[in-house]
Each structure stands twice: as structure tokens, then as C-alpha cells.
Amino acid sequence: MKLSLTVNGKAQERDVEPRMLLVHFLRETLGLTGTHVGCETTICGACTVHLDGRAVKSCTIFAVQADGRAVTTIEGLASDADHLHPVQKGFWEEHGLQCGYCTPGMIMTTAALLESNPDPSEREIRHAIDGNICRCTGYQQIVNAVQHAAQVGKGRR
Amino acid sequence: MPVRPVSVGERIKRREDPRLIRGLASYTDDLKLHGGLYASFVRSDYAAGRIERIEASRALSRPGVVAVYTFEDLRGTVGRTPCVARPEAGRDAEHPLLADGRVRWVGQPIAVVVAEDRYLARDAALDVAVEISPTPAVVDPRAALAPDAPRVYADHADNIALHVPATGGPEVQKLFAEADGVVRLELLNQRLAPVSMEGRAVLAHWDEGPQRLTLWTSTQVPHLVKQSVAQCLGIAEIRIRVIAPEVGGGFGAKIPVYAEECLLPWISRKLRRPVKWSETRTENLLGTTHGRGHVHEIEAAYRKNGELLALRGRVISDVGAYPSFFGASIATFTPLMMPGCYHPKAIDVEVVCVYTNTMATDAYRGAGRPEAAYTVERVMDEIAAATGLDPVEVRRRNFIPKDAFPFTTATGAIYDSGDYELALAKALERFDYAGARARQAKARAEGRLVGIGVATFTEICGLGPSTGASPIQRTGSWESGVVRVEPTGNVVITTGVSPHGQGQETAFAQLAADAFGIDVNDVEVLHGDTDVVTHGVGTFGSRGLVVGGTAVHMALEKVLAKASRIAAHLLDAKPEQVHFDGESFRVAQSDRKLGFRQVAEAAHLWNVPIPGEEPGLEAVARFEPTGTTFPFGTHFCEVEIDADTGELELIRYVAVDDAGRIVNPLLADGQRLGGIVQGLGQALCEEVVYDESGQLLTATLLDYALPKAQMFPRIELDSTCTPTQLNPLGAKGIGELGTIGSTPCLVSAALDALRPRGVTHLDMPMKPERIWRALQEAAR
């Protein structure tokens, strides 16, 4: 099937099998390997990307469902090393990651959270990341990372 | 005195992170080679049975399917699945890379399909028809000990893989006879799935030109993979390069060398094309080693005053269907660590490792020690309940006093250093134990089920010396470090430890930065590539900093000594007159000095010959510890249980840990928090479940419940520092500490909450249903 969409601001046109998952399209067809596969059952959130600005798990939707829409992956969040997204900075400052495998998904989820709720409470942050599993950090530093990003956001406004 | 601020001891943020937070790091499955193929496995649906027929023609007829291999194709060309902790003769079990006519666990690889891409390989794997005649399976390790139990290996007299008899002797009987009371417990330490977020993945490329294999694999131990694959396939080690690129967590399950890591090189060499496989989550839960899986039958003799006199009983360890890499050796740590922070006069605990028709068990965070800590901590609470003493007081009365270190326990472990009172005192204060008990009394009066849990614990880290690691384990406990100074004065470190989230790229850079007075960012730390790191063992058992860091430290010292001699020559001084002040080499009682970078440059210049010295500035060191370290801690928590639903809410958690000197508190806190939550996961929700026929009921993350963010409050951390004398860093290791302390602490709290309602025993995981049932039964 013909598929045209925008990925990280760049128009893409490809012919794909209808059953191809979005995560495999991103990783294998486009080579955007920052989006990871963790569980294939929508539980772990390692594959989270933004679809038209909303956080979705790309392991359980088909690539063709993204037809005509805009996808942002972790690679599209910062233009270069000097222009990190506040959430990326938060994760770095607060040691919000260890092995880093769940991290792109966590960052995409929490970046979407801050778009809709720029000043979340700890409870709201924990609620928001309940669909993302991290096996390393025990989540606490991830919460700190999101709070850090929210603080930066406050300073900006 | 150093003239610049030191970085060791500082919360320096990680150098690893920029690539990871931008999605620019490469894990094995992210790699793609030209002409690469993809492999998919056909796995057994039965826990036990004979393979009658394998029919692959339909799979092979699909365009793009390159090959299907079964055991018949491997016969005579490969060895068995690697294992370095083989049980005693006669109990050992042959574990072929692909099933050799029999299957012994659900998930065992039977055939491998190789195709042009991932989807095709998986489709074709479904096309392979395998006919199996099932035979009776045995799943429960206690049932497997029955004389008439089905045999996992038909030619074995029983299902026992390894038996380590108790050694306590008559003294134990005497102590039990003298005791005021005896506590009897049967404790389950359920099977857990390590679940690194990245599953295992392997990419093999046999390059026919140079006759070399490059193997990318998601492992904790690249050098052990190299040795094992060489042995299994009969390829010289010099023909093999193993690379562990970015590794998405391990927790012990990426120590074993697996059949897939041997098969893919075999396929690549046969087909002369690169081939990749990456685990699905279901494959991960079926076919990557599990942890724990213990039953402890324990009796504890005590006195009225709370003193623990002796322990006896047995540890039954479920090793699964075959001895995995370290598998059968893990349980041998358990009796060794059974004394915990206390000093029972004698311990008489035997170990029985049992084969069952399930996936093999092997190391999982703590490996053998959490099981011991769980048991001795439950014993402490039972003694408290029996004597009417406060659980904290019982522990305190049994502590090894701080002036008794180094202390040899009843099981022969030599504890390096410790001050258990100090950690306890700090935790009591931080938690406000007295206040918490007062609030609990009030809550109880209102009918609420509030519980306070405590665990005081120790663990064994920085495993060494090699000979003492475990009686049946054949691996070294040393580690290597190489320090190479570039002519510019920048430094490259290579280390045999192979971190996967622990942050050693940062910690080791800190060691070098302080040693040479340079910036952390001017140090590069390389690891995880056997062509780059000539020798190494790997990362497990909290050995990264303790053993690997010490090797780096030793190499740094060697380089500094040579640099000092070069500086003395250049400054026209005697070597003993020159010292390094943290920034420059200075001649005593003069203002003559040279910076580190000037010395580095001079060391490399061909026209500055230094008498008696080779050009260059580089050193290799290997550190073999003379003993093991024993970090420790005290954890407290408060829970509230909903009597109507059995739901447990964790209200507070306070951890005071002592891992000796800390190089980077930020990294240490990360290890502690992650470990605590992982241990709480065991207490609360995690459990690998097989049904009676050996089907895995927890084969997806919808069924295997992992800890999630909403389950926990903010965990409060504090620490004490009791350095070890066993390494120059004074570091004891920290990766497993949290896991060891948190599991018994939470169970302690739950039982404390439930005791007024008559509940005196709970098994993990303490899911709401289990707690609710315990309440109903007690009420009857």
C-alpha cells in the first residue's frame, strides 16, 4: 500500500505491506532506530512516538494508520546536541535513565504530558508514565526529570 | 593538597546520556549489515516429549526463505549450550543448541528459520510443522524430588542436579536442644523474570576473507561469550570479535551464553551472510533465564532474649530443565549468606538443586543473596513475634558488633567491615520509628491495617578471589583495566567490565580525571568490544567499580609513577624529589614544575629519550580481589492494607545503605532506587507462573506484572560510609543492595499489618487476592 506521511517534519512516501507496524516502518524502513520495541503488547511504552502531537505506542498500530499524518520520533525532538528539548535536558540533569532503552519512549510520553499539562504534580507525572515501564530507575529520577523540565518551562513563560 | 577540585565523590551527570536521550545510541537490533538475513526460532509447545517429525518443506517453499535448520544439521559440528557451573559428574545434563529428539521445556528451540527479512522469517517459522509426543512433565521442584516423579533426564536416577550437604554437624543439634524456642518456616522465593527492557539480540557476521567472526550481542560478558562461542563452534578465540554495543539492561539474565549466540555464528558461517535475531517479549519470558525459584525449609533456634542460636534446614533450588551458565552455582551463595548481619553460632543448611521441565534459572539481581536475606529476615520477625520483643530490638541484639570486623561467620564468610548499629540508628531517626509506631497504634485502634516493616541486611559483593567465588563455578573474579595517555594528555581507558546502564563511563572517567588533574570530558572509556579490550570478565554481582574500577585505579597509579619518573628527568631532579599535586609534577622545595600534559607529550616525543624508560605512557592492570566486600543497610517502610480488597499501599520507604566510599552519588542513588523498586516488585507483583503441564502462563507483559510508577511513593535515601580495606577505592558495590533489602522489608510490613487479624504467613507476590484470602482464612 502507498503511504505518505510526515516524519520529523520531512515528507515520506513509501510502499508498505498493510500489516507492517508503525514501529517497524520507522525502524527498518526509515532507519529511525531511536524508537524501541519492548513488549509488542502496548504495555511497556518503549515504542512511544507522537502522532499528530499525541503520544501513541507505535508497536500496536499499523504504519498505514499514520497515512496523511505527522509523526515525531525521539530523533525529531532536538535539532542538535545544543538544542535539547527541556525534557531531554531534565532526563540528563536528574539521571532519569540508566540503560536508556525505555528512555526515548519515556521522553516522548512526558514531553506530550507537559504539552497538555505544563505543571503536573508528582501524582500526575506518575499517572502519565504508568504506561511506560522502566526496569532500571525505579521511576523516581524520571519523575524528577519531568519536574525539572516543567520548572524550566515555567521560567520561560 | 590538590590544587583543583576533585570529581570523585561528586554528583557528576553522565557522559553516556546525550546519545541515549536523543535516540542516537545503537543497540544490537538497531544494526543492519549489507546482505543481512533474519532468523526466527521454532520453539517447543510442550514441556516434555519426543519429537516425532519436523516438516519444513512448506516454510522452505516461501520465496525469500533461505534455510531451515534442525539438530540433524548441527550434529557433530557443534558442542552443547555453554555452561561454566556444571553440576557434579553424573548429574550433569546435555543441553543441545537445538532439541535433539527430546524437548524438556516450553520454549526450547527446535528449529531455526533463516529468511530475507523479519516478517518473512516469522511467517515461515509458523509454517514449520513439529509433531511431538508429550511425556509427563514435572514443574514444581518439591514434586520433582518425589521418588516416582517423572525424570527430566530419563537416564538420571533422580532429578537432582546438585546436592551440597549441610556441614554444621553435632553443634547444631546441641544448640537446638538448648534453645528456648524454635521457629519453623517454609518460604517460597518465587521464580522471577528479569525482563530487561531490551530483549536479547544477536547479529553474527562471518567474514570469509579474513576468516573472522564478528558477533554483536546484548550481553553483560562479551569475553565470556567469545570463549564460549569459540569452544562451542570449534573456532579459535583469535578469530572471534564479540561486541556488546548499547545494552538495554541485563539484571543477570544477560550473563548466560545462550544457544542463539552460538547458532547465529554457525548459520552465518554456513551461509556466508550476516544473520540477525532479536527476541520477542514472549521469547524473552519463555527462553531467557529466570531468577530465584527457591523453597527454603528452615528452623531457627532462639533464646527468650531474642538471640538467634542456630539455623538448620534445606534450600531447594529449581534450576529448570538444564544447568544454565552459572545456574546451579547460584544457590550455593544462599547458605553462605544466611547469617545476614547476625552471628548465629551454627548453620546447617543443605542445598538441593533440582531439574524441572521449565526454563533454566540463573543469576538475577542479587543471585542467591536476596533469597538468604529474605529467609533470615523472616526468621527475625518470627523470633520477635514469639518473644514479644520489638523486631528492631531483636535485630539489634543479634548484630555482629562493629569492633568484631573482619568477622568470620558460622558459614565461613569473612565480612570485611561493617557498622550495622550506625545504619540502623540513622534509619530509626530518619523514619521516626517511635513516631511511626505511635501512629500505627492509633490507626490500629481505628481498625485500620497499618504495618511497619524493617530489614537489616548485608550482601556479598565484588566477588573474589576467583577460587572462592563458588565451588562449582569456573570463571575468574579478576578484572582488567588499561590506561593509555595520548600525546595530548587526553586519556583512553579500556575496561573489562561491560556496563549496561551502571554509568561506568562516567565513574571511571572521574577516577582518571582526579588522578591526572584533567577534565572528565578529556577521558574516553571504552568497553564491550573484545578486539578493543583485550581481556575481561564482565559486569555482574556489583563488581563494576569494586573490581573493574580498582583495576583502572591500579593502571592509573602505574601511569602516574612512570609520568613522575619522566617529569623528574625533564626537571633534572631525583624521582623521589618529584610529586604530583593533582595538577603538576613539582620538585620539592623549588618552584620547578611540569603539567601533566607536558609530561604526556614528552613521553611520546622520539627526540626526548628518557634513560631506562620506553616511549609512551600506558599501563595494563588486572585486579584479583583477595576477598569479598559486604555492603549492608537498614530499610524501613510503612504500608496500609485495605481489609476489604487486600490491596496494599506503600506509604513510606526509607533506605539507609552503606556501600563504602561512593565515587558518584548520583549514579549510586540511581542504582539504589532501581534496586529497591525491583525488590519491591518481587514482594508485590512479579511471578513466573507455569501450569502443571509446564505451559508458561506469564508469557507476555499483560500477564507478568512489573512494577509501575504509580505503585510507589517517593523513596527516601540516606547512607553511612564504612569503607572496605579490600581495595584502594574503599568501594563495596551497590547494584544489588536495594533489591536485597526491599523485598523482606515490605513483607515484614505486610505481616506486621496483618498479625492483629491472625495472619502469620504470606507468600510472595503479595497480590491483593492473596492478602484477601489470607484475611478470610484467618477470620474463619
Tab-separated table of C-alpha atoms in Angstrom, chain B residues 16-183:
chain	number	residue	atom	x	y	z
B	16	GLU	CA	26.607	8.314	28.427
B	17	ASP	CA	23.359	10.249	28.316
B	18	PRO	CA	23.482	12.609	25.322
B	19	ARG	CA	23.404	9.757	22.809
B	20	LEU	CA	20.724	7.906	24.746
B	21	ILE	CA	18.329	10.793	25.238
B	22	ARG	CA	18.489	11.667	21.538
B	23	GLY	CA	17.814	8.153	20.263
B	24	LEU	CA	21.262	8.020	18.681
B	25	ALA	CA	22.647	5.047	20.585
B	26	SER	CA	22.840	1.710	18.801
B	27	TYR	CA	21.507	-1.429	20.438
B	28	THR	CA	22.090	-4.731	18.648
B	29	ASP	CA	18.749	-4.789	16.858
B	30	ASP	CA	19.427	-1.290	15.509
B	31	LEU	CA	22.364	-2.547	13.464
B	32	LYS	CA	21.994	-3.556	9.869
B	33	LEU	CA	24.597	-5.161	7.633
B	34	HIS	CA	24.516	-5.337	3.857
B	35	GLY	CA	23.058	-8.661	2.744
B	36	GLY	CA	21.830	-9.413	6.216
B	37	LEU	CA	19.384	-12.222	6.890
B	38	TYR	CA	16.964	-12.653	9.746
B	39	ALA	CA	16.483	-15.733	11.916
B	40	SER	CA	13.382	-16.877	13.709
B	41	PHE	CA	13.080	-19.857	16.024
B	42	VAL	CA	10.593	-22.676	16.149
B	43	ARG	CA	10.138	-23.490	19.829
B	44	SER	CA	8.603	-26.319	21.741
B	45	ASP	CA	4.962	-26.049	22.756
B	46	TYR	CA	5.418	-28.960	25.153
B	47	ALA	CA	7.325	-29.114	28.407
B	48	ALA	CA	8.344	-32.718	27.858
B	49	GLY	CA	8.108	-35.020	24.901
B	50	ARG	CA	9.661	-36.829	21.972
B	51	ILE	CA	9.962	-35.110	18.631
B	52	GLU	CA	8.397	-37.428	16.092
B	53	ARG	CA	8.689	-35.342	12.962
B	54	ILE	CA	9.774	-31.907	11.785
B	55	GLU	CA	8.371	-30.836	8.436
B	56	ALA	CA	9.911	-27.726	6.945
B	57	SER	CA	9.039	-28.034	3.240
B	58	ARG	CA	6.197	-25.516	3.389
B	59	ALA	CA	8.435	-22.974	5.073
B	60	LEU	CA	11.200	-23.578	2.557
B	61	SER	CA	8.828	-23.098	-0.369
B	62	ARG	CA	8.172	-19.465	0.588
B	63	PRO	CA	10.133	-17.087	-1.618
B	64	GLY	CA	12.822	-15.417	0.453
B	65	VAL	CA	13.274	-18.247	2.912
B	66	VAL	CA	16.917	-19.261	2.738
B	67	ALA	CA	17.200	-22.211	5.111
B	68	VAL	CA	15.640	-24.153	7.955
B	69	TYR	CA	17.991	-25.948	10.326
B	70	THR	CA	17.344	-28.603	12.930
B	71	PHE	CA	19.573	-30.609	15.257
B	72	GLU	CA	20.349	-33.038	12.433
B	73	ASP	CA	22.145	-30.235	10.595
B	74	LEU	CA	24.226	-29.437	13.658
B	75	ARG	CA	25.066	-32.981	14.651
B	76	GLY	CA	28.787	-33.429	15.139
B	77	THR	CA	29.639	-29.828	14.214
B	78	VAL	CA	28.911	-28.005	17.469
B	79	GLY	CA	29.181	-28.509	21.218
B	80	ARG	CA	26.440	-28.026	23.719
B	81	THR	CA	24.910	-24.855	25.112
B	82	PRO	CA	27.649	-23.161	27.146
B	83	CYS	CA	27.781	-23.657	30.896
B	84	VAL	CA	30.542	-22.745	33.346
B	85	ALA	CA	28.955	-24.048	36.536
B	86	ARG	CA	28.427	-27.683	35.746
B	87	PRO	CA	26.938	-29.795	38.469
B	88	GLU	CA	28.829	-32.810	39.719
B	89	ALA	CA	29.503	-35.779	37.457
B	90	GLY	CA	26.519	-37.994	36.768
B	91	ARG	CA	24.001	-35.228	37.460
B	92	ASP	CA	25.069	-33.082	34.564
B	93	ALA	CA	22.680	-32.673	31.670
B	94	GLU	CA	23.362	-32.353	27.983
B	95	HIS	CA	21.755	-29.254	26.544
B	96	PRO	CA	21.997	-29.131	22.772
B	97	LEU	CA	21.661	-25.877	20.813
B	98	LEU	CA	18.546	-27.274	19.139
B	99	ALA	CA	16.417	-30.062	20.576
B	100	ASP	CA	17.976	-33.444	19.803
B	101	GLY	CA	14.839	-35.549	19.581
B	102	ARG	CA	13.516	-34.622	23.029
B	103	VAL	CA	12.074	-31.432	24.418
B	104	ARG	CA	12.328	-30.557	28.091
B	105	TRP	CA	10.746	-27.110	28.464
B	106	VAL	CA	8.220	-24.938	26.709
B	107	GLY	CA	10.180	-22.550	24.544
B	108	GLN	CA	13.131	-24.827	23.849
B	109	PRO	CA	14.436	-24.093	20.346
B	110	ILE	CA	13.737	-26.939	17.915
B	111	ALA	CA	14.464	-25.372	14.549
B	112	VAL	CA	15.663	-22.082	13.155
B	113	VAL	CA	14.333	-20.440	10.029
B	114	VAL	CA	16.502	-18.029	8.070
B	115	ALA	CA	14.911	-15.590	5.652
B	116	GLU	CA	15.455	-12.305	3.881
B	117	ASP	CA	13.535	-10.252	6.438
B	118	ARG	CA	11.951	-10.287	9.877
B	119	TYR	CA	8.319	-10.678	8.835
B	120	LEU	CA	9.120	-13.444	6.396
B	121	ALA	CA	11.216	-15.376	8.914
B	122	ARG	CA	8.416	-15.252	11.452
B	123	ASP	CA	5.796	-16.289	8.911
B	124	ALA	CA	7.944	-19.203	7.798
B	125	ALA	CA	8.632	-20.305	11.376
B	126	LEU	CA	4.873	-20.749	11.761
B	127	ASP	CA	4.924	-22.955	8.671
B	128	VAL	CA	7.306	-25.473	10.224
B	129	ALA	CA	5.267	-28.388	11.480
B	130	VAL	CA	6.630	-30.132	14.551
B	131	GLU	CA	4.992	-33.280	15.824
B	132	ILE	CA	5.694	-34.046	19.460
B	133	SER	CA	4.519	-36.988	21.568
B	134	PRO	CA	4.196	-35.456	25.004
B	135	THR	CA	5.527	-37.269	28.031
B	136	PRO	CA	4.783	-36.462	31.693
B	137	ALA	CA	6.349	-33.229	32.902
B	138	VAL	CA	7.364	-32.121	36.353
B	139	VAL	CA	7.138	-28.437	37.194
B	140	ASP	CA	7.265	-27.999	40.962
B	141	PRO	CA	10.754	-28.579	42.381
B	142	ARG	CA	9.405	-30.261	45.521
B	143	ALA	CA	7.293	-32.604	43.403
B	144	ALA	CA	10.380	-33.302	41.294
B	145	LEU	CA	12.115	-34.711	44.387
B	146	ALA	CA	9.481	-37.441	44.842
B	147	PRO	CA	10.856	-40.915	44.072
B	148	ASP	CA	8.196	-41.538	41.425
B	149	ALA	CA	8.423	-38.091	39.795
B	150	PRO	CA	8.866	-38.015	36.006
B	151	ARG	CA	12.545	-37.686	35.164
B	152	VAL	CA	13.639	-34.598	33.261
B	153	TYR	CA	16.552	-36.753	32.039
B	154	ALA	CA	15.443	-40.341	31.562
B	155	ASP	CA	18.911	-41.727	32.217
B	156	HIS	CA	19.278	-39.976	35.598
B	157	ALA	CA	18.372	-41.820	38.780
B	158	ASP	CA	16.570	-38.720	40.079
B	159	ASN	CA	16.002	-35.057	39.243
B	160	ILE	CA	18.762	-33.749	41.487
B	161	ALA	CA	21.257	-31.586	39.623
B	162	LEU	CA	23.481	-30.705	42.534
B	163	HIS	CA	23.480	-31.565	46.201
B	164	VAL	CA	25.651	-29.615	48.621
B	165	PRO	CA	25.255	-31.285	52.012
B	166	ALA	CA	24.980	-29.342	55.234
B	167	THR	CA	28.176	-29.170	57.260
B	168	GLY	CA	27.069	-27.956	60.670
B	169	GLY	CA	27.327	-31.254	62.487
B	170	PRO	CA	26.516	-32.052	66.137
B	171	GLU	CA	26.859	-28.478	67.384
B	172	VAL	CA	23.633	-27.511	65.660
B	173	GLN	CA	21.727	-30.322	67.379
B	174	LYS	CA	23.152	-29.214	70.707
B	175	LEU	CA	22.093	-25.604	70.152
B	176	PHE	CA	18.579	-26.657	69.188
B	177	ALA	CA	18.368	-28.779	72.324
B	178	GLU	CA	19.447	-25.826	74.474
B	179	ALA	CA	17.097	-23.323	72.827
B	180	ASP	CA	14.107	-21.690	74.493
B	181	GLY	CA	12.146	-21.993	71.294
B	182	VAL	CA	12.266	-22.955	67.628
B	183	VAL	CA	10.780	-21.082	64.673
